[in-house]
Short mmCIF file of C-alpha atoms and ligand atoms in Angstrom, two decimals:
data_model
loop_
_atom_site.label_atom_id
_atom_site.label_comp_id
_atom_site.label_asym_id
_atom_site.label_seq_id
_atom_site.Cartn_x
_atom_site.Cartn_y
_atom_site.Cartn_z
CA MET A 1 35.02 10.08 16.92
CA VAL A 2 33.17 9.56 13.70
CA LYS A 3 32.81 12.85 11.84
CA LYS A 4 31.03 14.13 8.74
CA ASN A 5 32.94 13.44 5.47
CA ASP A 6 35.11 10.70 7.05
CA THR A 7 35.30 7.60 4.94
CA TYR A 8 35.44 4.07 6.32
CA ILE A 9 35.29 0.50 5.20
CA VAL A 10 32.48 -1.27 7.05
CA LYS A 11 30.79 -4.61 7.08
CA ILE A 12 27.01 -4.23 6.80
CA GLU A 13 25.68 -6.23 9.68
CA ASP A 14 21.97 -5.60 9.63
CA MET A 15 19.21 -3.61 7.92
CA GLY A 16 17.10 -0.87 9.46
CA ILE A 17 13.34 -0.50 9.38
CA THR A 18 13.40 1.71 6.30
CA GLY A 19 15.72 -0.60 4.37
CA GLU A 20 19.11 1.02 4.96
CA GLY A 21 22.18 -1.09 5.69
CA ILE A 22 23.63 -0.73 9.14
CA GLY A 23 27.37 -0.84 9.66
CA LYS A 24 29.41 -0.07 12.79
CA VAL A 25 32.61 1.87 13.40
CA ASP A 26 33.92 1.07 16.92
CA GLY A 27 30.36 0.28 18.10
CA TYR A 28 28.93 3.53 16.52
CA ALA A 29 26.06 2.66 14.09
CA LEU A 30 25.88 4.18 10.69
CA PHE A 31 22.77 3.89 8.46
CA ILE A 32 23.68 3.52 4.81
CA LYS A 33 21.12 3.72 2.01
CA ASP A 34 21.56 1.15 -0.79
CA ALA A 35 23.89 -1.00 1.27
CA VAL A 36 22.80 -4.58 1.77
CA LYS A 37 23.35 -6.86 4.78
CA GLY A 38 26.60 -8.77 4.19
CA ASP A 39 28.29 -6.10 1.99
CA LEU A 40 31.81 -4.93 2.68
CA ALA A 41 31.49 -1.33 1.69
CA GLU A 42 33.37 1.91 1.49
CA ILE A 43 31.17 4.62 2.90
CA LYS A 44 31.35 8.36 3.54
CA VAL A 45 29.74 9.84 6.61
CA THR A 46 27.06 12.39 5.67
CA LYS A 47 25.74 13.10 9.13
CA ALA A 48 27.13 12.14 12.55
CA GLY A 49 24.69 12.43 15.40
CA LYS A 50 25.30 11.75 19.08
CA ASN A 51 24.26 8.09 19.06
CA PHE A 52 24.26 7.19 15.41
CA GLY A 53 24.89 8.60 11.98
CA TYR A 54 24.24 8.32 8.31
CA GLY A 55 26.57 7.45 5.47
CA ARG A 56 26.61 7.31 1.66
CA LEU A 57 27.57 4.10 -0.13
CA MET A 58 30.66 4.98 -2.12
CA ARG A 59 31.67 1.56 -3.35
CA VAL A 60 30.84 -2.05 -2.65
CA ILE A 61 34.15 -3.74 -2.00
CA GLU A 62 32.80 -7.27 -1.57
CA PRO A 63 29.13 -7.71 -2.37
CA SER A 64 26.89 -9.64 -0.02
CA GLU A 65 25.82 -13.04 -1.29
CA ASN A 66 22.26 -11.71 -1.09
CA ARG A 67 22.95 -8.66 -3.27
CA VAL A 68 21.28 -8.75 -6.68
CA LYS A 69 21.28 -6.47 -9.68
CA PRO A 70 17.97 -4.55 -9.56
CA LYS A 71 15.66 -5.06 -12.49
CA CYS A 72 14.78 -1.42 -12.46
CA PRO A 73 17.40 1.08 -13.80
CA ILE A 74 16.22 3.81 -11.37
CA ALA A 75 15.89 1.61 -8.28
CA ARG A 76 18.27 3.73 -6.21
CA SER A 77 16.98 7.19 -7.06
CA CYS A 78 13.22 6.44 -7.18
CA GLY A 79 11.36 6.70 -3.87
CA GLY A 80 9.14 3.67 -4.57
CA CYS A 81 11.24 0.64 -3.77
CA GLN A 82 13.80 0.38 -0.97
CA LEU A 83 14.89 -3.27 -1.26
CA GLN A 84 15.42 -4.07 -4.92
CA GLU A 85 19.10 -4.76 -4.44
CA LEU A 86 18.35 -7.53 -1.92
CA SER A 87 17.38 -10.92 -3.22
CA TYR A 88 13.63 -11.62 -2.88
CA GLU A 89 14.32 -14.54 -0.50
CA GLU A 90 16.23 -12.24 1.82
CA GLN A 91 13.58 -9.53 1.56
CA LEU A 92 11.14 -12.07 2.91
CA ARG A 93 13.49 -12.96 5.79
CA TYR A 94 13.98 -9.30 6.53
CA LYS A 95 10.22 -8.73 6.77
CA GLU A 96 9.60 -11.83 8.91
CA ASN A 97 12.31 -10.68 11.35
CA LYS A 98 10.89 -7.19 11.42
CA VAL A 99 7.41 -8.50 12.41
CA TYR A 100 8.79 -11.04 14.88
CA ASN A 101 11.11 -8.48 16.60
CA ASN A 102 8.29 -5.94 16.96
CA LEU A 103 5.93 -8.53 18.45
CA VAL A 104 8.50 -9.64 20.99
CA ARG A 105 10.08 -6.30 21.82
CA ILE A 106 7.14 -3.89 21.60
CA GLY A 107 4.32 -6.40 22.13
CA GLY A 108 6.03 -8.39 24.91
CA LEU A 109 4.66 -11.54 23.32
CA SER A 110 6.29 -14.92 23.52
CA ASP A 111 3.90 -17.77 23.09
CA PHE A 112 2.31 -17.56 19.63
CA THR A 113 2.60 -19.31 16.29
CA MET A 114 4.44 -17.30 13.73
CA HIS A 115 3.75 -18.67 10.25
CA PRO A 116 6.24 -18.31 7.44
CA ILE A 117 5.55 -15.18 5.35
CA ILE A 118 3.45 -15.63 2.24
CA GLY A 119 5.55 -14.25 -0.56
CA MET A 120 4.85 -13.89 -4.31
CA ASP A 121 5.80 -16.43 -6.90
CA ASN A 122 6.56 -13.54 -9.24
CA PRO A 123 7.22 -10.41 -7.27
CA TYR A 124 7.08 -8.06 -10.33
CA ASN A 125 4.30 -6.27 -12.16
CA TYR A 126 2.05 -6.82 -9.14
CA ARG A 127 0.56 -3.33 -8.73
CA ASN A 128 -2.83 -2.67 -10.30
CA LYS A 129 -2.53 1.06 -9.83
CA ALA A 130 0.02 3.63 -11.02
CA GLN A 131 0.21 7.42 -10.64
CA PHE A 132 2.71 9.12 -12.88
CA PRO A 133 3.58 12.81 -12.29
CA VAL A 134 4.08 14.66 -15.54
CA GLY A 135 6.71 17.38 -15.99
CA ILE A 136 9.33 18.77 -18.26
CA ASN A 137 13.07 18.03 -18.43
CA LYS A 138 16.02 20.36 -19.00
CA ASN A 139 15.65 20.00 -22.78
CA GLY A 140 12.04 21.06 -22.63
CA GLN A 141 10.70 17.57 -23.33
CA ILE A 142 7.62 16.26 -21.65
CA ILE A 143 8.54 13.53 -19.19
CA SER A 144 6.72 11.37 -16.69
CA GLY A 145 7.94 9.01 -14.03
CA PHE A 146 8.26 8.85 -10.24
CA TYR A 147 9.32 11.18 -7.55
CA ALA A 148 12.78 10.74 -6.15
CA GLY A 149 12.71 9.69 -2.48
CA ARG A 150 11.40 12.55 -0.29
CA THR A 151 11.43 15.15 -3.12
CA HIS A 152 9.23 16.25 -5.95
CA SER A 153 11.78 16.01 -8.71
CA ILE A 154 10.63 13.56 -11.35
CA ILE A 155 12.91 10.72 -12.28
CA GLU A 156 12.02 9.82 -15.78
CA SER A 157 10.65 6.34 -16.24
CA ASP A 158 7.71 4.92 -18.12
CA ASN A 159 8.36 1.28 -17.23
CA CYS A 160 8.10 0.53 -13.58
CA VAL A 161 8.94 -3.13 -12.89
CA ILE A 162 6.34 -3.48 -10.13
CA GLY A 163 3.59 -1.87 -12.19
CA SER A 164 1.49 -3.21 -15.02
CA GLU A 165 3.22 -3.67 -18.35
CA ILE A 166 0.48 -1.71 -20.18
CA ASN A 167 1.36 1.50 -18.38
CA SER A 168 4.18 2.73 -20.58
CA ASN A 169 2.10 2.43 -23.72
CA ILE A 170 -0.68 4.58 -22.22
CA VAL A 171 1.70 7.11 -20.82
CA ASN A 172 3.45 7.47 -24.15
CA ILE A 173 0.19 8.03 -26.03
CA ILE A 174 -0.70 10.82 -23.67
CA LYS A 175 2.75 12.46 -23.79
CA LYS A 176 2.62 12.32 -27.61
CA HIS A 177 -0.79 13.92 -27.59
CA MET A 178 0.55 16.66 -25.36
CA SER A 179 3.50 17.41 -27.67
CA GLU A 180 1.38 17.40 -30.80
CA HIS A 181 -1.09 19.88 -29.32
CA ILE A 182 1.44 21.87 -27.28
CA ILE A 183 -0.24 21.03 -23.99
CA GLU A 184 1.95 21.99 -21.06
CA PRO A 185 2.64 19.85 -18.07
CA TYR A 186 1.80 21.43 -14.74
CA ASN A 187 4.59 23.26 -12.88
CA GLU A 188 4.37 22.81 -9.13
CA ILE A 189 6.32 25.99 -8.38
CA THR A 190 4.55 28.43 -10.59
CA GLY A 191 1.15 26.63 -10.45
CA ARG A 192 0.87 27.01 -14.25
CA GLY A 193 0.52 24.35 -16.94
CA LEU A 194 -2.23 21.83 -17.37
CA VAL A 195 -1.40 18.15 -16.99
CA ARG A 196 -0.40 17.02 -13.51
CA HIS A 197 -0.72 13.32 -13.17
CA ILE A 198 -1.71 10.19 -15.08
CA LEU A 199 -3.55 7.62 -13.00
CA ILE A 200 -3.92 4.13 -14.46
CA ARG A 201 -5.80 1.19 -12.91
CA VAL A 202 -6.05 -2.33 -14.32
CA GLY A 203 -8.42 -5.03 -13.13
CA PHE A 204 -6.18 -8.05 -12.94
CA LYS A 205 -9.03 -10.54 -13.20
CA THR A 206 -11.00 -8.77 -15.89
CA GLY A 207 -8.20 -6.98 -17.76
CA GLN A 208 -10.30 -3.79 -17.74
CA ILE A 209 -8.25 -0.58 -17.87
CA MET A 210 -8.99 2.89 -16.45
CA VAL A 211 -7.14 6.07 -17.28
CA CYS A 212 -7.67 9.26 -15.41
CA ILE A 213 -5.68 12.37 -16.36
CA VAL A 214 -5.44 14.98 -13.59
CA ILE A 215 -5.49 18.52 -14.91
CA ASN A 216 -5.16 22.02 -13.61
CA GLY A 217 -8.03 23.35 -15.69
CA ASN A 218 -11.53 22.46 -16.84
CA GLU A 219 -10.74 20.65 -20.09
CA LEU A 220 -8.02 18.93 -22.03
CA PRO A 221 -7.54 20.22 -25.63
CA HIS A 222 -8.60 17.76 -28.29
CA SER A 223 -9.58 15.19 -25.71
CA GLY A 224 -11.80 13.47 -28.30
CA GLN A 225 -8.75 12.64 -30.39
CA LEU A 226 -6.91 11.30 -27.37
CA VAL A 227 -9.86 9.13 -26.39
CA GLU A 228 -9.91 7.65 -29.91
CA LYS A 229 -6.19 6.77 -29.60
CA LEU A 230 -6.53 5.30 -26.10
CA LYS A 231 -9.58 3.27 -27.08
CA LYS A 232 -7.45 1.34 -29.55
CA ILE A 233 -5.86 -0.40 -26.58
CA ASP A 234 -7.75 -3.66 -25.94
CA GLU A 235 -9.76 -3.61 -22.68
CA MET A 236 -9.72 0.22 -22.35
CA THR A 237 -12.87 0.62 -20.30
CA ASP A 238 -12.96 4.02 -18.71
CA ILE A 239 -11.23 7.34 -19.48
CA SER A 240 -11.77 10.49 -17.38
CA LEU A 241 -10.25 13.81 -16.33
CA ASN A 242 -9.85 14.87 -12.72
CA VAL A 243 -9.93 18.59 -12.19
CA ASN A 244 -7.43 19.59 -9.50
CA LYS A 245 -6.58 23.30 -9.37
CA GLU A 246 -5.29 23.26 -5.82
CA LYS A 247 -1.63 23.64 -5.08
CA GLY A 248 -0.16 20.89 -2.92
CA ASN A 249 0.52 17.17 -2.73
CA VAL A 250 -3.00 15.83 -2.97
CA ILE A 251 -3.20 14.11 -6.35
CA LEU A 252 -6.95 13.86 -6.95
CA SER A 253 -9.81 16.24 -6.29
CA ASP A 254 -13.31 14.89 -6.09
CA LYS A 255 -14.31 16.42 -9.47
CA ILE A 256 -14.32 13.84 -12.29
CA ILE A 257 -15.21 14.58 -15.89
CA ASN A 258 -15.95 11.31 -17.70
CA LEU A 259 -14.76 11.12 -21.28
CA TYR A 260 -15.49 7.49 -22.02
CA GLY A 261 -17.12 4.52 -20.19
CA GLU A 262 -19.38 4.22 -17.16
CA GLY A 263 -17.05 5.86 -14.62
CA TYR A 264 -15.62 2.65 -13.24
CA ILE A 265 -13.92 -0.62 -14.03
CA ILE A 266 -14.83 -4.01 -12.60
CA ASP A 267 -12.51 -6.34 -10.82
CA TYR A 268 -12.77 -9.41 -8.67
CA ILE A 269 -11.17 -10.51 -5.44
CA ASP A 270 -11.83 -14.24 -5.24
CA ASP A 271 -15.40 -14.35 -6.65
CA ILE A 272 -16.47 -10.97 -5.26
CA LYS A 273 -17.09 -8.24 -7.72
CA PHE A 274 -15.95 -4.69 -7.18
CA GLN A 275 -16.78 -1.48 -9.05
CA ILE A 276 -13.72 0.75 -8.90
CA SER A 277 -13.89 4.44 -9.75
CA PRO A 278 -10.83 6.73 -10.01
CA LEU A 279 -11.55 7.88 -6.45
CA SER A 280 -12.19 4.51 -4.82
CA PHE A 281 -9.76 2.95 -2.43
CA TYR A 282 -8.82 -0.50 -3.68
CA GLN A 283 -5.99 -2.77 -2.57
CA VAL A 284 -3.05 -2.37 -4.95
CA ASN A 285 -1.81 -5.97 -4.98
CA PRO A 286 -4.84 -8.12 -5.90
CA VAL A 287 -2.97 -11.43 -5.90
CA GLN A 288 -1.74 -11.10 -2.33
CA THR A 289 -4.94 -9.37 -1.18
CA GLU A 290 -6.77 -12.62 -1.91
CA LYS A 291 -4.32 -14.53 0.29
CA LEU A 292 -4.53 -11.93 3.01
CA TYR A 293 -8.32 -11.98 3.17
CA SER A 294 -8.43 -15.80 2.89
CA THR A 295 -6.24 -15.96 5.98
CA ALA A 296 -8.49 -13.43 7.78
CA LEU A 297 -11.53 -15.62 6.78
CA LYS A 298 -9.79 -18.77 8.01
CA TYR A 299 -8.98 -17.16 11.35
CA ALA A 300 -12.59 -15.93 11.72
CA ALA A 301 -13.57 -19.67 11.59
CA LEU A 302 -17.16 -18.95 10.47
CA THR A 303 -19.78 -21.60 10.34
CA GLY A 304 -22.74 -19.50 9.13
CA ASN A 305 -24.17 -18.52 12.52
CA GLU A 306 -21.79 -15.75 13.49
CA THR A 307 -22.13 -12.02 13.75
CA VAL A 308 -19.02 -10.23 12.51
CA TRP A 309 -18.03 -6.58 12.91
CA ASP A 310 -15.45 -5.33 10.44
CA LEU A 311 -13.98 -2.07 11.73
CA TYR A 312 -12.06 0.25 9.31
CA CYS A 313 -13.84 -1.55 6.51
CA GLY A 314 -13.02 0.75 3.60
CA ILE A 315 -15.13 -0.25 0.60
CA GLY A 316 -16.26 -3.37 2.48
CA THR A 317 -13.77 -5.81 0.98
CA ILE A 318 -13.30 -7.91 4.10
CA SER A 319 -16.92 -7.55 5.14
CA LEU A 320 -18.14 -8.95 1.85
CA PHE A 321 -15.56 -11.71 1.96
CA MET A 322 -16.85 -12.74 5.36
CA ALA A 323 -20.62 -12.18 4.61
CA ARG A 324 -20.77 -15.30 2.44
CA ARG A 325 -19.88 -17.43 5.51
CA ALA A 326 -21.41 -15.48 8.36
CA LYS A 327 -24.96 -14.81 9.52
CA ARG A 328 -24.51 -11.00 9.63
CA VAL A 329 -21.71 -8.56 9.05
CA PHE A 330 -21.47 -4.92 10.09
CA GLY A 331 -18.82 -2.71 8.49
CA VAL A 332 -17.66 0.50 9.99
CA GLU A 333 -15.72 3.19 8.15
CA ILE A 334 -15.09 6.92 8.47
CA VAL A 335 -15.11 7.95 4.77
CA PRO A 336 -18.68 8.44 3.38
CA GLN A 337 -17.68 7.65 -0.22
CA ALA A 338 -16.16 4.36 0.89
CA ILE A 339 -19.38 3.44 2.64
CA ALA A 340 -21.39 4.27 -0.46
CA ASP A 341 -18.98 2.05 -2.46
CA ALA A 342 -19.33 -0.73 0.15
CA ARG A 343 -23.11 -0.68 -0.10
CA GLN A 344 -22.98 -0.67 -3.90
CA ASN A 345 -20.52 -3.57 -3.84
CA ALA A 346 -22.84 -5.58 -1.56
CA LYS A 347 -25.67 -4.89 -3.97
CA ILE A 348 -23.89 -5.97 -7.15
CA ASN A 349 -22.91 -9.20 -5.44
CA GLY A 350 -26.40 -9.87 -4.19
CA ILE A 351 -25.10 -9.88 -0.59
CA THR A 352 -27.94 -8.91 1.72
CA ASN A 353 -26.53 -9.73 5.18
CA ALA A 354 -23.88 -6.95 5.28
CA GLU A 355 -24.74 -3.53 6.68
CA PHE A 356 -22.40 -0.53 6.59
CA VAL A 357 -22.19 2.29 9.12
CA CYS A 358 -20.38 5.53 8.42
CA LYS A 359 -18.71 6.35 11.70
CA SER A 360 -15.36 6.67 13.39
CA ALA A 361 -14.43 3.30 14.86
CA GLU A 362 -13.68 4.84 18.20
CA ASP A 363 -17.18 6.28 18.35
CA ILE A 364 -18.70 2.83 18.33
CA GLN A 365 -20.18 2.22 21.76
CA THR A 366 -20.23 -1.07 23.55
CA ALA A 367 -24.05 -0.89 23.44
CA ASP A 368 -23.97 -0.56 19.61
CA MET A 369 -22.28 -3.95 19.38
CA VAL A 370 -24.17 -6.11 21.91
CA THR A 371 -27.29 -7.17 20.08
CA PRO A 372 -26.60 -9.34 18.21
CA HIS A 373 -23.43 -10.13 20.13
CA PRO A 374 -20.34 -10.12 17.90
CA ASP A 375 -18.60 -13.48 17.64
CA VAL A 376 -15.76 -12.06 15.67
CA ILE A 377 -14.40 -8.46 15.46
CA VAL A 378 -12.08 -7.74 12.56
CA VAL A 379 -9.97 -4.56 12.58
CA ASP A 380 -7.86 -3.29 9.65
CA PRO A 381 -6.70 0.19 10.78
CA PRO A 382 -4.37 2.56 9.02
CA ARG A 383 -0.68 2.64 10.02
CA LYS A 384 -1.30 4.41 13.31
CA GLY A 385 -3.16 1.35 14.56
CA CYS A 386 -6.33 1.16 16.71
CA ASN A 387 -7.40 3.93 19.00
CA ARG A 388 -7.20 3.09 22.74
CA VAL A 389 -10.87 3.86 23.22
CA LEU A 390 -11.74 1.31 20.57
CA LEU A 391 -9.53 -1.33 22.15
CA ASP A 392 -11.30 -0.80 25.45
CA THR A 393 -14.68 -1.15 23.77
CA ILE A 394 -13.61 -4.42 22.08
CA VAL A 395 -12.51 -5.84 25.37
CA GLU A 396 -15.82 -4.94 26.93
CA VAL A 397 -17.82 -6.41 24.13
CA LEU A 398 -15.95 -9.73 24.53
CA PRO A 399 -16.01 -11.27 21.06
CA THR A 400 -14.81 -14.90 20.89
CA ARG A 401 -12.15 -14.04 18.31
CA ILE A 402 -10.39 -10.86 17.20
CA VAL A 403 -8.83 -10.83 13.71
CA TYR A 404 -6.34 -8.00 13.40
CA VAL A 405 -5.19 -7.07 9.86
CA SER A 406 -2.24 -4.62 10.07
CA CYS A 407 -0.01 -2.71 7.75
CA ASP A 408 2.34 -1.63 10.49
CA SER A 409 3.79 -4.23 12.75
CA ALA A 410 4.95 -1.74 15.38
CA THR A 411 1.49 -0.30 16.12
CA LEU A 412 0.16 -3.87 15.77
CA ALA A 413 2.50 -4.96 18.53
CA ARG A 414 1.52 -2.03 20.74
CA ASP A 415 -2.22 -2.94 20.39
CA LEU A 416 -1.70 -6.67 20.86
CA ARG A 417 0.09 -5.95 24.12
CA ILE A 418 -3.01 -4.08 25.34
CA LEU A 419 -5.39 -6.86 24.17
CA SER A 420 -3.17 -9.52 25.67
CA ALA A 421 -3.30 -7.80 29.04
CA ASN A 422 -7.09 -7.70 28.83
CA GLY A 423 -8.27 -11.24 28.30
CA TYR A 424 -7.05 -12.19 24.79
CA LYS A 425 -4.29 -14.43 23.68
CA VAL A 426 -2.38 -14.14 20.42
CA MET A 427 -2.72 -17.48 18.62
CA ASP A 428 -1.50 -17.09 15.05
CA VAL A 429 0.53 -14.46 13.17
CA GLN A 430 0.61 -14.62 9.37
CA PRO A 431 2.71 -12.03 7.55
CA VAL A 432 1.83 -11.50 3.88
CA ASP A 433 4.11 -9.73 1.41
CA MET A 434 1.76 -7.24 -0.30
CA PHE A 435 4.53 -4.88 -1.38
CA PRO A 436 7.60 -6.74 -2.71
CA HIS A 437 10.74 -4.58 -2.95
CA SER A 438 9.41 -2.03 -0.46
CA VAL A 439 9.91 -2.26 3.30
CA HIS A 440 6.18 -2.46 3.97
CA ILE A 441 4.64 -5.63 5.40
CA GLU A 442 1.07 -6.67 6.10
CA CYS A 443 0.07 -9.20 8.85
CA VAL A 444 -3.04 -11.00 9.96
CA VAL A 445 -3.27 -11.98 13.58
CA LEU A 446 -5.77 -14.23 15.36
CA MET A 447 -6.54 -13.58 18.98
CA SER A 448 -8.84 -15.73 21.09
CA ARG A 449 -10.49 -15.12 24.40
CA LYS A 450 -8.43 -16.65 27.20
N1 SAH B 1 -10.37 -3.11 5.16
C1 SAH B 1 -10.31 -2.28 4.00
C2 SAH B 1 -9.61 -0.92 4.18
C3 SAH B 1 -8.49 -0.81 5.16
S1 SAH B 1 -7.63 0.67 5.09
C4 SAH B 1 -9.65 -3.06 2.84
O1 SAH B 1 -8.94 -4.01 3.04
O2 SAH B 1 -9.84 -2.67 1.69
C5 SAH B 1 -8.08 1.50 6.56
C6 SAH B 1 -9.44 2.17 6.47
O3 SAH B 1 -9.71 2.80 7.68
C7 SAH B 1 -9.50 3.33 5.42
O4 SAH B 1 -10.58 3.05 4.55
C8 SAH B 1 -9.78 4.58 6.25
O5 SAH B 1 -10.63 5.46 5.60
C9 SAH B 1 -10.44 4.03 7.51
N2 SAH B 1 -10.34 4.85 8.68
C10 SAH B 1 -9.29 5.60 9.08
N3 SAH B 1 -9.53 6.10 10.33
C11 SAH B 1 -10.75 5.58 10.73
C12 SAH B 1 -11.49 5.73 11.95
N4 SAH B 1 -11.06 6.44 12.95
N5 SAH B 1 -12.67 5.07 12.04
C13 SAH B 1 -13.07 4.29 10.99
N6 SAH B 1 -12.43 4.13 9.84
C14 SAH B 1 -11.26 4.77 9.67
#
């Protein structure tokens, strides 16, 4: 019987869906954070359940050939990355297997083409957005960094290896300004203090930079001086405050006070222009987003005569991508601000054949979609996947092709099973690595009418 506090030497045979190593003691599985497939490791049992347990990695006795030294010094404690100790090649294999296994086991699929995952040439500094919580350490110094996994204690770091290199410079200017003017960071427990988060966004194509400081108050002391210092950074385009006086985990409120700039930065995905405000949703990995959307476009096989519906369209990114090659595109999205952004984005690109509807996707009726009849329906739902009502509507509407963009291969597989049983066949599956070093994986799937 495996018990809490027992120590064992185990071979790590596999890796779980959240990135832990899995080792077995007499057939009993233990999940071990920070252990890598192939390691021979000394572990200590931290929790022993009926069917499986958890262990802490005490020592790597013989490292896996796929174990690498993480670039980031806080890779283990930070909640952001789960796979930094696994070589990038193996991360890609891990993600391919995860998708394939879900499609076969949950989706019951067998006959489809699974394309090799599209990885990144340089899987670092890929994120265009960073949100640093600000706090204070034991010595009373102002710190910023990242939350440790599942907690709200801040692990100090101003140099995240998956973020933009400019971030640390900006964060340091703000921290210095706070020390000089004795501006206190926010304290989540007492609800006192001013500065909560620093949000930075960088347009990778344009270089434009946006800084938004989230405060628990109506103004930031001596903000004019801070703006002058931040403006010295080349490409600084927009500086704002976000007023958030609510307790809780939500980082941004909808109240923005602009200090400098027009309230947005510009970026491009392929040759489509986007205006991004601090509150806009925008894909965080622009390099891979282009590959993801190009695949979706390829699968849509547009010739210029088609009607496309893009459900869960966000700010219209995929809709606008497709509009250039389709006759008409309809985007559907539940968040009103995203729809407003989508319309604005259509306008600044001179795209006139895309219309946007603010509605829940499951409220779309078959009748809404029949004239003109959709040739292609694209869905890009959140992690929970498509609602059953929507899947039934899609099947009734009978598009020639369905392009499913997914950020969770388990719910994807569940939905593909339903569509497969109702007249559609999965043709191609293309995983794209949008989030190197994390366990997340994005996929594009093409389904055709049988
Ligand atoms: N396709 C977009 C956004 C995908 S994210 C892009 O690539 O940028 C998923 C989107 O679905 C979010 O914008 C979210 O607001 C929206 N959403 C969530 N539930 C929804 C629902 N029930 N109906 C319509 N949209 C929904």
